[in-house]
Each structure stands twice: as structure tokens, then as C-alpha cells.
Amino acid sequence: VSFTVVAAMVVIVVVSLFARGLNQGIDFSGGRNYIVKFEQPVSTTELQQVLSQQFPGASTSVITIESSNQVRVSTNYKINDEDANTEAEITGKLFESLKPYLREGMSAEEFSTTDASQGIVSSQKVGPSVADDMRTDAYIAVTIALIAMFLYILLRFRNVAFSLGALAAVAFTAFSIIGFYSLFYGVLPFAMEIDQTFIAAILTVIGYQINDTVVVFDRVRENTALFPKQDFFTTINTSINTTLSRTIMTSASTLLVLLCIFILGGDAIRSFTFAMLFGVIIGTLATIYVACPVAYLTDSRRKAAAK
């Protein structure tokens, strides 16, 4: 049953990745960041709707930075255009879109002066080549983490079945988080960008999930030593049940903290916290419904082949 659910989720994610893709932040797609300060607090949702009309076909996001009257506008509009006038064009579009929210009588020149008390406080450009390097580094980081977890479990338990189970669970957890962001970006009311903080969230969840898996596998190893003649299926099932209360309490405690950060924290970390929230839930379930079944099937086939 668990494998059927997992397979269905994988199919949905794959279809979504091909159909919708990912909402890549400028870290990975290239683009420009503008920190814009206003006289009064502003609504990021309202600003994003206005700016999306000014930058058609581009990924544009607006999040609050430090205070409610200061936002970060990110867009990859014309990022491959080397025309010297592109920067002025984008600044002009920002000014025209945000003019109703700025001080009355403010000029375009004042708006684009980074040392002004209002308007653009700072700007940053990430070129396509830099973005490609960041994206490649992110892939390498996740791959190395998966390989390291596989080797760690193998060295600790001296059983490739446990390593494959742990690797399958971690890979499924990471894949599920990516898939969820593909399915729901533009639907949920906050930026669901794939950027460096998102990769940090995935790596953090991988570490959390492995810890949970190790606790269960440790109990499996203990019970195997105590009851060597017991059926391996029963041993794994008993081990999951005896560690279940610890698993639930640990995950619930972590979720409470993350939920507080998600609700009370700023927009700048909301996407990161949400990835953590979703990852902790999926990671906990993956330990029980992916890692353990894969370990059981692998070990059973190994023993059958040995006979």
C-alpha cells in the first residue's frame, strides 16, 4: 500500500515538473534584486500583482525585508539582454508601477538614487553564468549529501539493505519537497522560489530524516540480536512500533517550533520554513513507509539469493 502511494506521488511530481516546472529564484535563473523603501507599510501581494503586469513572461516576486515599509523586488525580466538601456527600462517600469505608493511628487531620478530615504535603497544583478554555477553547485551539494548518508548508514550498520532503505527515504523526501513546490507555486500566498535557501532547507531536512531513520534501524539491530530466530518482518514491525511514540513526539516538537517561525517570521524566511515544515512531515513518514519496507525487501532478497 505504501509503495502504491509513493509511486502515485512520484508520478504526480514528475508530471508537474514537466508541465509546470519550478519557480526558480534569481539565484538559479539569473535576474535583478531591488530593495525598495516606502513611506508607509505596503502589501506585498498587491505590489506583486501590479509588477507582474509590468514584467510579462518574467518571474517576479515581492517579499518584505526587515520592516513592513521595505520590500525586495526580484525579477528575471530581460536578464539575457545586454543592452545598456535595459537597467534604465526596468527602473522606469518599477517607478511607474510603484508611483502610487511613493511620496507625492517624487521623481524618477530620486526613486533610482540608492542613497535616498525612499525608493530604491540597493540593487543587485545575478548574471546567467553565475546562476548556472549556483544551480550546478546546488545539484552537487544534494548529490553529495545523499551519497554521504548512504555511506554513513553502510558503515554504521554493515548492511547494504539499511543503506538502500535510508537512501530511498531521503531521495523520496527531497523529491517530494521539490514536487510540492512545483505543484503549488503561484497558488499559496507566499513566494515558493527555488533558490539557495530552499536547497539549505532540503539539506537540513535530509539530516533530520536520517536521524529519525537511524533511531528505528538501531532498534531493528538491537531486536535482531535479542531475537535472532524471529522473522525479520516481525522484527522490523516491532521496532517501528516501539520507537513510534519517540518519533511522533520529536516530530511534533519540531513542527511546533517551525510553525511558530512560519506564522510569526517574516516573508523572507517563509518559503524556507515551509519547506522545513513539509520536509519534517514527509521525512517522518518516509522512515516508516519507505526506509523500513525497502530495507526489508532488500534483505529478504539478499537472503533468498544466498540460499
Short mmCIF file of C-alpha atoms in Angstrom, two decimals:
data_model
loop_
_atom_site.label_atom_id
_atom_site.label_comp_id
_atom_site.label_asym_id
_atom_site.label_seq_id
_atom_site.Cartn_x
_atom_site.Cartn_y
_atom_site.Cartn_z
CA VAL A 1 0.00 0.00 0.00
CA SER A 2 2.77 2.41 0.94
CA PHE A 3 4.64 1.72 -2.31
CA THR A 4 1.46 2.39 -4.29
CA VAL A 5 1.02 5.77 -2.59
CA VAL A 6 4.71 6.61 -3.08
CA ALA A 7 4.55 5.63 -6.77
CA ALA A 8 1.43 7.77 -7.26
CA MET A 9 3.15 10.75 -5.63
CA VAL A 10 6.23 10.30 -7.81
CA VAL A 11 4.10 10.21 -10.97
CA ILE A 12 2.24 13.39 -9.95
CA VAL A 13 5.54 15.17 -9.20
CA VAL A 14 7.12 14.10 -12.50
CA VAL A 15 4.08 15.30 -14.46
CA SER A 16 4.12 18.62 -12.57
CA LEU A 17 7.84 19.13 -13.19
CA PHE A 18 7.35 18.62 -16.92
CA ALA A 19 4.11 20.60 -17.13
CA ARG A 20 4.75 23.49 -14.72
CA GLY A 21 8.45 23.34 -13.98
CA LEU A 22 9.85 25.22 -10.99
CA ASN A 23 9.66 28.81 -9.89
CA GLN A 24 13.39 29.43 -9.91
CA GLY A 25 14.65 32.40 -7.95
CA ILE A 26 17.27 34.68 -9.43
CA ASP A 27 19.97 32.63 -7.68
CA PHE A 28 19.33 29.91 -10.28
CA SER A 29 17.72 31.73 -13.21
CA GLY A 30 19.65 34.99 -13.10
CA GLY A 31 17.92 38.30 -12.51
CA ARG A 32 17.86 41.51 -10.55
CA ASN A 33 17.09 42.32 -6.92
CA TYR A 34 15.86 45.74 -5.85
CA ILE A 35 15.36 46.77 -2.23
CA VAL A 36 12.64 49.44 -2.30
CA LYS A 37 11.63 51.55 0.69
CA PHE A 38 8.27 53.31 1.09
CA GLU A 39 6.91 55.96 3.42
CA GLN A 40 4.10 53.71 4.69
CA PRO A 41 3.70 49.92 5.10
CA VAL A 42 2.69 48.19 1.85
CA SER A 43 1.06 44.92 0.83
CA THR A 44 3.48 42.58 -0.94
CA THR A 45 0.59 40.70 -2.57
CA GLU A 46 -0.80 43.91 -4.04
CA LEU A 47 2.63 45.04 -5.27
CA GLN A 48 3.32 41.68 -6.88
CA GLN A 49 0.06 41.82 -8.83
CA VAL A 50 0.93 45.29 -10.10
CA LEU A 51 4.52 44.42 -11.04
CA SER A 52 3.62 41.12 -12.73
CA GLN A 53 1.66 43.15 -15.30
CA GLN A 54 4.70 45.33 -15.97
CA PHE A 55 7.04 42.35 -16.49
CA PRO A 56 5.05 39.88 -18.64
CA GLY A 57 6.61 36.47 -19.15
CA ALA A 58 9.12 37.01 -16.35
CA SER A 59 9.36 35.56 -12.85
CA THR A 60 8.68 38.41 -10.43
CA SER A 61 8.38 38.21 -6.65
CA VAL A 62 7.96 40.72 -3.84
CA ILE A 63 8.75 39.99 -0.19
CA THR A 64 9.04 42.13 2.93
CA ILE A 65 12.59 42.86 4.11
CA GLU A 66 13.33 43.95 7.70
CA SER A 67 10.27 46.24 8.03
CA SER A 68 6.74 46.44 6.64
CA ASN A 69 7.58 49.52 4.54
CA GLN A 70 10.56 47.91 2.78
CA VAL A 71 10.39 45.16 0.15
CA ARG A 72 12.68 43.17 -2.10
CA VAL A 73 11.57 43.03 -5.72
CA SER A 74 13.13 40.19 -7.70
CA THR A 75 12.69 39.73 -11.45
CA ASN A 76 14.48 37.94 -14.28
CA TYR A 77 12.95 40.26 -16.88
CA LYS A 78 15.34 40.57 -19.88
CA ILE A 79 18.18 39.02 -17.90
CA ASN A 80 19.88 37.86 -21.12
CA ASP A 81 19.59 41.29 -22.72
CA GLU A 82 22.99 43.03 -22.78
CA ASP A 83 21.55 46.39 -23.89
CA ALA A 84 22.87 49.22 -21.71
CA ASN A 85 19.38 50.73 -21.56
CA THR A 86 17.78 47.62 -20.01
CA GLU A 87 18.59 48.68 -16.44
CA ALA A 88 17.02 52.10 -17.02
CA GLU A 89 13.96 50.45 -18.60
CA ILE A 90 13.41 48.18 -15.61
CA THR A 91 13.93 51.01 -13.13
CA GLY A 92 11.43 53.08 -15.10
CA LYS A 93 8.85 50.29 -15.03
CA LEU A 94 9.34 49.93 -11.27
CA PHE A 95 8.87 53.65 -10.78
CA GLU A 96 5.68 53.82 -12.86
CA SER A 97 4.20 50.77 -11.10
CA LEU A 98 5.13 51.85 -7.57
CA LYS A 99 4.46 55.58 -8.01
CA PRO A 100 1.06 55.46 -6.23
CA TYR A 101 2.80 54.05 -3.12
CA LEU A 102 5.66 56.58 -3.05
CA ARG A 103 5.90 60.07 -1.63
CA GLU A 104 3.84 62.56 -3.64
CA GLY A 105 5.94 64.47 -6.11
CA MET A 106 8.84 62.01 -6.07
CA SER A 107 10.75 61.99 -9.36
CA ALA A 108 12.14 59.00 -11.25
CA GLU A 109 15.66 60.24 -10.56
CA GLU A 110 15.02 60.40 -6.81
CA PHE A 111 13.45 56.93 -6.93
CA SER A 112 16.52 55.38 -8.59
CA THR A 113 19.05 57.10 -6.30
CA THR A 114 20.17 54.38 -3.89
CA ASP A 115 21.10 56.80 -1.10
CA ALA A 116 17.60 58.32 -0.95
CA SER A 117 15.36 57.85 2.08
CA GLN A 118 12.70 56.32 -0.19
CA GLY A 119 12.74 54.43 -3.46
CA ILE A 120 15.50 52.01 -4.45
CA VAL A 121 17.81 51.51 -1.49
CA SER A 122 20.06 48.95 -3.22
CA SER A 123 20.17 46.83 -6.35
CA GLN A 124 21.95 43.64 -7.37
CA LYS A 125 22.25 41.68 -10.59
CA VAL A 126 22.96 37.96 -10.88
CA GLY A 127 24.06 37.07 -14.41
CA PRO A 128 23.00 33.84 -16.19
CA SER A 129 26.51 32.33 -15.97
CA VAL A 130 26.68 32.95 -12.21
CA ALA A 131 23.18 31.48 -11.84
CA ASP A 132 24.25 28.36 -13.79
CA ASP A 133 27.21 27.91 -11.44
CA MET A 134 24.95 28.25 -8.39
CA ARG A 135 22.47 25.74 -9.81
CA THR A 136 25.26 23.24 -10.57
CA ASP A 137 26.68 23.67 -7.06
CA ALA A 138 23.20 23.04 -5.60
CA TYR A 139 22.86 19.77 -7.55
CA ILE A 140 26.32 18.69 -6.40
CA ALA A 141 25.53 19.56 -2.76
CA VAL A 142 22.34 17.47 -2.72
CA THR A 143 24.03 14.55 -4.53
CA ILE A 144 27.00 14.54 -2.14
CA ALA A 145 24.59 14.63 0.82
CA LEU A 146 22.72 11.57 -0.49
CA ILE A 147 25.95 9.64 -1.12
CA ALA A 148 27.31 10.61 2.30
CA MET A 149 24.12 9.39 4.01
CA PHE A 150 24.32 6.09 2.11
CA LEU A 151 27.94 5.52 3.19
CA TYR A 152 27.24 6.58 6.78
CA ILE A 153 24.42 4.06 7.17
CA LEU A 154 26.51 1.37 5.46
CA LEU A 155 29.46 1.92 7.84
CA ARG A 156 27.22 2.09 10.88
CA PHE A 157 25.06 -0.98 10.24
CA ARG A 158 27.29 -3.03 7.92
CA ASN A 159 24.21 -3.95 5.91
CA VAL A 160 23.53 -2.62 2.41
CA ALA A 161 19.79 -3.19 2.94
CA PHE A 162 19.69 -0.45 5.56
CA SER A 163 21.74 1.86 3.32
CA LEU A 164 19.38 1.39 0.38
CA GLY A 165 16.36 1.92 2.63
CA ALA A 166 17.78 5.13 4.05
CA LEU A 167 18.81 6.39 0.59
CA ALA A 168 15.34 5.66 -0.84
CA ALA A 169 13.67 7.54 2.04
CA VAL A 170 15.94 10.59 1.79
CA ALA A 171 15.66 10.75 -2.00
CA PHE A 172 11.87 10.47 -1.79
CA THR A 173 11.72 13.21 0.86
CA ALA A 174 13.85 15.62 -1.20
CA PHE A 175 11.92 14.78 -4.38
CA SER A 176 8.58 15.32 -2.63
CA ILE A 177 9.57 18.78 -1.38
CA ILE A 178 10.68 19.82 -4.86
CA GLY A 179 7.49 18.39 -6.34
CA PHE A 180 5.29 20.19 -3.82
CA TYR A 181 6.92 23.50 -4.74
CA SER A 182 6.34 22.72 -8.41
CA LEU A 183 2.66 21.94 -7.82
CA PHE A 184 1.77 24.87 -5.61
CA TYR A 185 3.90 27.86 -6.58
CA GLY A 186 1.55 30.67 -7.57
CA VAL A 187 -1.25 29.02 -5.57
CA LEU A 188 -0.11 29.54 -1.99
CA PRO A 189 0.13 33.16 -0.81
CA PHE A 190 3.91 33.40 -0.47
CA ALA A 191 6.95 33.13 -2.72
CA MET A 192 7.80 29.49 -3.41
CA GLU A 193 11.11 30.08 -5.14
CA ILE A 194 13.80 27.51 -5.73
CA ASP A 195 16.89 29.31 -4.51
CA GLN A 196 19.85 28.79 -2.21
CA THR A 197 17.74 28.94 0.97
CA PHE A 198 15.47 26.25 -0.48
CA ILE A 199 18.50 23.99 -1.05
CA ALA A 200 19.57 24.72 2.55
CA ALA A 201 16.12 23.59 3.72
CA ILE A 202 16.39 20.33 1.76
CA LEU A 203 19.84 19.58 3.17
CA THR A 204 18.59 20.31 6.69
CA VAL A 205 15.59 18.01 6.23
CA ILE A 206 17.89 15.26 4.88
CA GLY A 207 19.92 15.44 8.10
CA TYR A 208 16.77 15.41 10.24
CA GLN A 209 15.27 12.49 8.38
CA ILE A 210 18.43 10.38 8.58
CA ASN A 211 18.48 10.87 12.35
CA ASP A 212 14.92 9.55 12.56
CA THR A 213 15.78 6.59 10.32
CA VAL A 214 18.88 5.71 12.38
CA VAL A 215 16.78 5.54 15.57
CA VAL A 216 14.46 2.96 14.00
CA PHE A 217 17.29 0.97 12.41
CA ASP A 218 19.17 0.93 15.72
CA ARG A 219 16.15 -0.67 17.36
CA VAL A 220 15.94 -3.17 14.50
CA ARG A 221 19.57 -4.13 15.09
CA GLU A 222 19.00 -4.49 18.86
CA ASN A 223 15.92 -6.67 18.37
CA THR A 224 17.73 -8.79 15.77
CA ALA A 225 20.48 -9.50 18.31
CA LEU A 226 17.94 -10.25 21.07
CA PHE A 227 15.70 -12.47 18.91
CA PRO A 228 17.92 -13.93 16.17
CA LYS A 229 15.37 -16.57 15.18
CA GLN A 230 12.48 -14.13 14.87
CA ASP A 231 11.10 -13.40 11.42
CA PHE A 232 12.73 -10.20 10.06
CA PHE A 233 9.33 -8.78 9.11
CA THR A 234 8.15 -9.09 12.72
CA THR A 235 11.41 -7.61 13.99
CA ILE A 236 11.07 -4.52 11.82
CA ASN A 237 7.39 -4.11 12.63
CA THR A 238 8.06 -4.38 16.38
CA SER A 239 10.95 -1.91 16.12
CA ILE A 240 8.79 0.67 14.33
CA ASN A 241 6.06 0.35 16.96
CA THR A 242 8.42 0.61 19.93
CA THR A 243 10.01 3.79 18.55
CA LEU A 244 6.74 5.28 17.27
CA SER A 245 5.98 7.39 20.34
CA ARG A 246 9.51 8.86 20.24
CA THR A 247 9.15 9.55 16.50
CA ILE A 248 5.80 11.31 16.94
CA MET A 249 6.90 13.40 19.92
CA THR A 250 10.17 14.50 18.29
CA SER A 251 8.47 15.43 15.02
CA ALA A 252 5.61 17.20 16.82
CA SER A 253 8.06 19.26 18.89
CA THR A 254 9.99 20.26 15.77
CA LEU A 255 6.78 21.10 13.92
CA LEU A 256 5.56 23.37 16.73
CA VAL A 257 8.74 25.44 16.58
CA LEU A 258 8.69 25.61 12.77
CA LEU A 259 5.01 26.54 12.78
CA CYS A 260 5.71 29.47 15.12
CA ILE A 261 8.53 30.67 12.86
CA PHE A 262 6.33 30.22 9.78
CA ILE A 263 3.45 32.26 11.23
CA LEU A 264 5.42 34.92 13.11
CA GLY A 265 8.55 35.13 10.94
CA GLY A 266 8.93 37.49 8.01
CA ASP A 267 8.25 36.77 4.35
CA ALA A 268 11.99 36.48 3.71
CA ILE A 269 12.16 33.11 5.54
CA ARG A 270 8.60 31.88 4.99
CA SER A 271 9.45 29.75 1.97
CA PHE A 272 12.43 28.21 3.79
CA THR A 273 10.33 27.45 6.89
CA PHE A 274 7.52 25.95 4.82
CA ALA A 275 9.97 23.61 3.08
CA MET A 276 11.19 22.56 6.52
CA LEU A 277 7.62 22.01 7.78
CA PHE A 278 6.66 19.88 4.81
CA GLY A 279 10.01 18.06 4.88
CA VAL A 280 9.71 17.05 8.55
CA ILE A 281 6.26 15.54 7.93
CA ILE A 282 7.27 13.70 4.75
CA GLY A 283 10.62 12.67 6.24
CA THR A 284 8.97 11.11 9.29
CA LEU A 285 6.50 9.18 7.12
CA ALA A 286 9.28 8.14 4.72
CA THR A 287 11.23 6.50 7.56
CA ILE A 288 8.27 4.26 8.37
CA TYR A 289 6.77 3.71 4.92
CA VAL A 290 9.83 3.84 2.63
CA ALA A 291 13.09 3.19 4.51
CA CYS A 292 11.89 0.18 6.51
CA PRO A 293 9.98 -1.59 3.69
CA VAL A 294 12.90 -1.11 1.25
CA ALA A 295 15.34 -2.42 3.86
CA TYR A 296 13.10 -5.45 4.50
CA LEU A 297 12.68 -6.30 0.79
CA THR A 298 16.40 -5.84 0.07
CA ASP A 299 17.43 -8.02 2.99
CA SER A 300 14.86 -10.69 2.11
CA ARG A 301 16.12 -10.87 -1.49
CA ARG A 302 19.73 -10.99 -0.31
CA LYS A 303 18.95 -13.93 1.99
CA ALA A 304 16.94 -15.67 -0.76
CA ALA A 305 19.84 -15.26 -3.20
CA ALA A 306 22.27 -16.63 -0.62
CA LYS A 307 20.22 -19.83 -0.32
#
